[in-house]
């Protein structure tokens, strides 16, 4: 959340990129992050948030990515959840 606030305090901010490389983790922590991203998306609706999935973006990491405006991934990236 602090990193998000720092980004939005930057002058001339055009977009936020969430670089995600994780097999997942705690669903509770992911939900905190998801809600933080959603909060900033609504508060600053003109500033796009992009999720960039690197090697792996699974489970709780994919849940976080779903909060972004758009998700980008390499065709070889492992992306998804059950």
Short mmCIF file of the C-alpha atoms (twelve columns), coordinates in Angstrom:
data_MODEL
# 
_entry.id   MODEL 
# 
loop_
_atom_site.group_PDB 
_atom_site.id 
_atom_site.type_symbol 
_atom_site.label_atom_id 
_atom_site.label_alt_id 
_atom_site.label_comp_id 
_atom_site.label_asym_id 
_atom_site.label_seq_id 
_atom_site.Cartn_x 
_atom_site.Cartn_y 
_atom_site.Cartn_z 
_atom_site.pdbx_PDB_model_num 
ATOM 1  C CA . UNK A 1  0.000   0.000   0.000   1 
ATOM 2  C CA . UNK A 2  2.860   2.386   0.756   1 
ATOM 3  C CA . UNK A 3  4.387   1.772   -2.656  1 
ATOM 4  C CA . UNK A 4  1.062   2.552   -4.307  1 
ATOM 5  C CA . UNK A 5  0.718   5.783   -2.313  1 
ATOM 6  C CA . UNK A 6  4.280   6.785   -3.240  1 
ATOM 7  C CA . UNK A 7  3.511   6.186   -6.906  1 
ATOM 8  C CA . UNK A 8  0.387   8.333   -6.805  1 
ATOM 9  C CA . UNK A 9  2.289   11.117  -5.028  1 
ATOM 10 C CA . UNK A 10 4.722   11.282  -7.964  1 
ATOM 11 C CA . UNK A 11 4.358   14.287  -10.225 1 
ATOM 12 C CA . UNK A 12 3.437   13.499  -13.808 1 
ATOM 13 C CA . UNK A 13 2.277   9.940   -13.096 1 
ATOM 14 C CA . UNK A 14 0.859   8.448   -16.307 1 
ATOM 15 C CA . UNK A 15 0.263   4.819   -15.283 1 
ATOM 16 C CA . UNK A 16 1.123   2.232   -12.643 1 
ATOM 17 C CA . UNK A 17 2.713   -1.089  -13.558 1 
ATOM 18 C CA . UNK A 18 2.411   -4.009  -11.165 1 
ATOM 19 C CA . UNK A 19 5.215   -6.426  -12.019 1 
ATOM 20 C CA . UNK A 20 4.068   -9.793  -10.688 1 
ATOM 21 C CA . UNK A 21 6.184   -12.937 -10.451 1 
ATOM 22 C CA . UNK A 22 4.712   -15.273 -7.855  1 
ATOM 23 C CA . UNK A 23 3.181   -18.737 -7.564  1 
ATOM 24 C CA . UNK A 24 0.618   -17.301 -5.154  1 
ATOM 25 C CA . UNK A 25 0.450   -17.156 -1.417  1 
ATOM 26 C CA . UNK A 26 -1.905  -16.035 1.282   1 
ATOM 27 C CA . UNK A 27 -5.417  -15.341 0.017   1 
ATOM 28 C CA . UNK A 28 -5.902  -12.841 2.861   1 
ATOM 29 C CA . UNK A 29 -2.803  -10.840 1.906   1 
ATOM 30 C CA . UNK A 30 -3.793  -11.022 -1.767  1 
ATOM 31 C CA . UNK A 31 -7.214  -9.647  -0.879  1 
ATOM 32 C CA . UNK A 32 -5.619  -6.722  0.986   1 
ATOM 33 C CA . UNK A 33 -3.527  -5.963  -2.100  1 
ATOM 34 C CA . UNK A 34 -6.495  -6.471  -4.441  1 
ATOM 35 C CA . UNK A 35 -8.583  -3.987  -2.455  1 
ATOM 36 C CA . UNK A 36 -5.718  -1.473  -2.391  1 
ATOM 37 C CA . UNK A 37 -5.419  -1.621  -6.176  1 
ATOM 38 C CA . UNK A 38 -9.196  -1.295  -6.583  1 
ATOM 39 C CA . UNK A 39 -9.204  1.706   -4.239  1 
ATOM 40 C CA . UNK A 40 -6.600  3.549   -6.316  1 
ATOM 41 C CA . UNK A 41 -8.313  2.549   -9.574  1 
ATOM 42 C CA . UNK A 42 -11.510 4.187   -8.364  1 
ATOM 43 C CA . UNK A 43 -9.880  7.215   -6.723  1 
ATOM 44 C CA . UNK A 44 -7.660  7.991   -9.738  1 
ATOM 45 C CA . UNK A 45 -9.737  6.567   -12.572 1 
ATOM 46 C CA . UNK A 46 -7.763  8.394   -15.292 1 
ATOM 47 C CA . UNK A 47 -4.507  6.662   -14.323 1 
ATOM 48 C CA . UNK A 48 -4.411  3.124   -15.698 1 
ATOM 49 C CA . UNK A 49 -3.024  0.224   -13.695 1 
ATOM 50 C CA . UNK A 50 -1.365  -2.554  -15.677 1 
ATOM 51 C CA . UNK A 51 -0.437  -5.978  -14.311 1 
ATOM 52 C CA . UNK A 52 2.606   -7.471  -16.018 1 
ATOM 53 C CA . UNK A 53 2.960   -11.177 -15.294 1 
ATOM 54 C CA . UNK A 54 6.527   -12.369 -15.627 1 
ATOM 55 C CA . UNK A 55 7.405   -16.066 -15.174 1 
ATOM 56 C CA . UNK A 56 4.530   -17.023 -12.905 1 
ATOM 57 C CA . UNK A 57 1.294   -15.361 -11.883 1 
ATOM 58 C CA . UNK A 58 -0.825  -18.022 -10.259 1 
ATOM 59 C CA . UNK A 59 -3.403  -18.377 -7.526  1 
ATOM 60 C CA . UNK A 60 -3.328  -15.340 -5.198  1 
ATOM 61 C CA . UNK A 61 -0.980  -13.515 -7.589  1 
ATOM 62 C CA . UNK A 62 -3.498  -13.901 -10.404 1 
ATOM 63 C CA . UNK A 63 -6.219  -12.610 -8.079  1 
ATOM 64 C CA . UNK A 64 -4.143  -9.462  -7.547  1 
ATOM 65 C CA . UNK A 65 -3.585  -9.078  -11.294 1 
ATOM 66 C CA . UNK A 66 -7.347  -9.205  -11.823 1 
ATOM 67 C CA . UNK A 67 -7.657  -5.871  -9.968  1 
ATOM 68 C CA . UNK A 68 -5.682  -4.080  -12.703 1 
ATOM 69 C CA . UNK A 69 -7.195  -2.433  -15.765 1 
ATOM 70 C CA . UNK A 70 -5.262  -4.751  -18.077 1 
ATOM 71 C CA . UNK A 71 -3.098  -7.868  -17.697 1 
ATOM 72 C CA . UNK A 72 -0.072  -8.531  -19.882 1 
ATOM 73 C CA . UNK A 73 1.921   -11.750 -19.928 1 
ATOM 74 C CA . UNK A 74 4.430   -13.509 -22.102 1 
ATOM 75 C CA . UNK A 75 2.905   -16.480 -23.943 1 
ATOM 76 C CA . UNK A 76 5.260   -18.711 -21.936 1 
ATOM 77 C CA . UNK A 77 4.252   -17.296 -18.554 1 
ATOM 78 C CA . UNK A 78 2.327   -19.552 -16.179 1 
ATOM 79 C CA . UNK A 79 -0.865  -17.572 -15.524 1 
ATOM 80 C CA . UNK A 80 -4.066  -18.745 -13.887 1 
ATOM 81 C CA . UNK A 81 -5.713  -20.220 -10.884 1 
ATOM 82 C CA . UNK A 82 -7.962  -23.089 -9.910  1 
# 
